[in-house]
Amino acid sequence: MRRFRAGWLVSSLLVPLASVVAGFLVGALAIVAAGADPLQAYGALFAGAFTNRNAFAETLVSTVPYVLLGLGLALGFRAGLFNIGAEGQFYIGALTGVFVGYSIHGLPLFIEIPAALLAGMAGGFAWAAIAGFLKAWTGAHEVITSIMLNYVAFLVANYLIDGANGKPGVMVAPNVSTPRTPDVDLGAMLPIIVPGSRLHLGLLLALIAVPLVWFLIERTTVGFRLRAVGFNQGTARAAGISVAQTIVLTMGISGALAGAAGIVQVLGLSHHMTDTVAAGYGFDAIAIALLARSNPWGVLPAALLFGALHNGAGFMQLETQVSSDLISIVQASLIIFVAAPAIVRWLLRLREQPVETVQITQREVETPVG
Amino acid sequence: MGRIRFVSGLVAAALMVAACGGTTGGTSSSCSKTFKVGQVTDIGKLSDKSFNFDANVGLKAAQSDPSLCVKGAVIESTSEDDYAKNIQTFLDQKYDMIVTVGFKLGDATLKAAQDNPGVKFAIVDYTYKTYPSNLAGLVFSEDQPGFLAGALAGLLTKTNVIGEVAGLESVPPVVHYVQGFENGAKFTNPKVHPLHIYQPESGAKDFNDPDWGKQQALTFIGQGADIIFGVGGNTGNGGLIGANEQGKMCVGVDVDQYLFFPELRRCFITSAEKLVHNGVKTAITNLVKGTWVSGTVSYNLKNNGVALGPYHDFDSKISASSKAKIKDIMTKLKDGSLSTGVTA
């Protein structure tokens, strides 16, 4: 049997693909355990995600936040930063963005939308940068701080929308039966791009973000520093890169993308915010970035897969009464296979591949660490 | 080759189980028309041991009733943005009726009802000021089972102190239960001193902070309480756990919690039940029989929408005269000669 040699192809395509297949196989076992027919269930999942009326448009609707969040996390991973706080950054981005969105009135769409978007990204940036500062200055691990900041973000949203001690929140809309913010101004709503569906302009924004983030990582000084820090902090420092600054900036950009996901979701779909708006997108996105091997281009198919799972699950449950929670099993097992590529390599009889390296010149590497 | 065999084994296993997969239920062939009824849960999903779950029990009961010719299906929502979409999924499949659960689906349900006048909608635990004629809001008189459970607690307490560990005060059913419980206890035992606490707004931990609930129960017990009423999802359940640990009595809520918490059985004197399943089944029956009722539909003791749960292990410990008193109160609440004193 011939062994593969093209390293990048194996690690970027084959391993994730095999992980997806393995994830679905594990899911099939769960479906059987639940007393249903896996082929029928997956058939309905596929129909619900792609072939039913408006199904593909809805899949893309679900894909939009996943792309932006996945890009943010992938960017962080490249700098060696494991940002678990995307969910919280999503909330804060939605909060700051929706505030601008409902505060401005009567301006043209090409001013209101960017204003709300920028506000959302700024909110996400600032929120994530807190974890970045803590990491850079005190060494506090970003996994811990960013996950704790999630709870702070939920509670901030809760306080601002639901209020506390019997007083309504300051961002709550008047005369609504359940606490939520006012609707954003008409000019800040993302236009629908496929009539009769909910698919909004956010899709284009997400698609534009992919090459932008790729360019940022691969072709700019910031991206170079980010990769260098991710590769080896000591070496990066020796090469004259401010590791602290890079960490804060990377966390910030990662958070800005998560914040963008939050506000795009609000501007495109609900047009207002409640205190439970995210419901796990930020955590799903960790799996997406892992599946994409932290490659911005890889985020696109990975996000599409998760969007399809998210969207198809409802129809699958309708048709087969297999709980929509099943897709969590598929996603979880898929992550295990992605995170443990050794298993997949072993299954596929592949050789270990050397770790991808950052391009740092010989001179920089040899500079003594100070 | 071992690895290849492993892979093909995995595939074969999956195919095999696929081939002998489960069967799906169908309705009896005697039905001239099958009514398709879909349920959309909120993000608490079916595993909430509360109204999502109980509404589904009602849907299943309607489905297994051969006189109704109902085919039911449920979609569990994973995020808020899914509510409208999941309702639409049922609409696309030409469902006759859609049952939604909880205030979170309030907006999406109203909009779908307005856009689809030919389809009936029922929402559990939510009301509107005005309704389209194809929409019903199913609400339950929680104060009645609360009053009955409180009346029992008033009869059983030895310390004359009882405590209620509750969920958010901003959620009306919670307050109805608590006030009904306190009024009921005072009705049978004027000396009783009720203590209550509502959970502060806690975001993700709303109705889901058993540690906090347990702590409050322990505090009440420290103040002499010997019966704890847990009202508010897992927060209230924490109160039950605290009561059980201290060997005190407890009162469950919404469903017969005795059945759901085997480890707490020795503490349950009863549960204040809200029969969401009966409400849902009645609404479905109304559709099938052509007696559809739109607007706010109230379920109470009279129409079997709420109930006092069984005494279970305490059955032998409650005196016949106490049982008679409870029965008498139930009759009076039903015929309206006694009021719980709780205004909705």
PDB file of C-alpha atoms in Angstrom, chain A residues 27-45 316 319-322 326, chain B residues 14-24:
ATOM      1  CA  GLY A  27     -23.114   9.586  15.544  1.00  0.00           C
ATOM      2  CA  ALA A  28     -24.688   6.670  13.645  1.00  0.00           C
ATOM      3  CA  LEU A  29     -24.056   4.413  16.606  1.00  0.00           C
ATOM      4  CA  ALA A  30     -25.770   6.945  18.852  1.00  0.00           C
ATOM      5  CA  ILE A  31     -28.763   7.102  16.499  1.00  0.00           C
ATOM      6  CA  VAL A  32     -29.096   3.335  16.654  1.00  0.00           C
ATOM      7  CA  ALA A  33     -28.835   3.448  20.424  1.00  0.00           C
ATOM      8  CA  ALA A  34     -31.708   5.937  20.327  1.00  0.00           C
ATOM      9  CA  GLY A  35     -33.714   3.399  18.327  1.00  0.00           C
ATOM     10  CA  ALA A  36     -33.755   5.100  14.939  1.00  0.00           C
ATOM     11  CA  ASP A  37     -32.377   4.425  11.493  1.00  0.00           C
ATOM     12  CA  PRO A  38     -29.071   6.282  10.881  1.00  0.00           C
ATOM     13  CA  LEU A  39     -29.456   6.355   7.093  1.00  0.00           C
ATOM     14  CA  GLN A  40     -32.934   7.821   7.378  1.00  0.00           C
ATOM     15  CA  ALA A  41     -31.761  10.289  10.033  1.00  0.00           C
ATOM     16  CA  TYR A  42     -28.746  11.429   8.043  1.00  0.00           C
ATOM     17  CA  GLY A  43     -30.898  11.587   4.939  1.00  0.00           C
ATOM     18  CA  ALA A  44     -33.267  13.947   6.736  1.00  0.00           C
ATOM     19  CA  LEU A  45     -30.314  15.897   8.128  1.00  0.00           C
ATOM     20  CA  MET A 316     -33.987  15.440  11.137  1.00  0.00           C
ATOM     21  CA  GLU A 319     -38.750  13.326  10.352  1.00  0.00           C
ATOM     22  CA  THR A 320     -37.134  10.729  12.585  1.00  0.00           C
ATOM     23  CA  GLN A 321     -37.637  12.076  16.126  1.00  0.00           C
ATOM     24  CA  VAL A 322     -33.913  11.712  16.718  1.00  0.00           C
ATOM     25  CA  LEU A 326     -27.450  14.271  18.202  1.00  0.00           C
TER      26      LEU A 326
ATOM     27  CA  ALA B  14     -22.652   1.264  11.020  1.00  0.00           C
ATOM     28  CA  LEU B  15     -24.263  -0.163   7.895  1.00  0.00           C
ATOM     29  CA  MET B  16     -25.547  -3.153   9.781  1.00  0.00           C
ATOM     30  CA  VAL B  17     -27.174  -1.076  12.456  1.00  0.00           C
ATOM     31  CA  ALA B  18     -28.495   1.161   9.701  1.00  0.00           C
ATOM     32  CA  ALA B  19     -30.137  -1.817   8.036  1.00  0.00           C
ATOM     33  CA  CYS B  20     -31.942  -2.956  11.154  1.00  0.00           C
ATOM     34  CA  GLY B  21     -32.750   0.508  12.369  1.00  0.00           C
ATOM     35  CA  GLY B  22     -35.841   1.494  14.249  1.00  0.00           C
ATOM     36  CA  THR B  23     -39.374   1.860  13.050  1.00  0.00           C
ATOM     37  CA  THR B  24     -41.457   4.968  13.117  1.00  0.00           C
TER      38      THR B  24
END
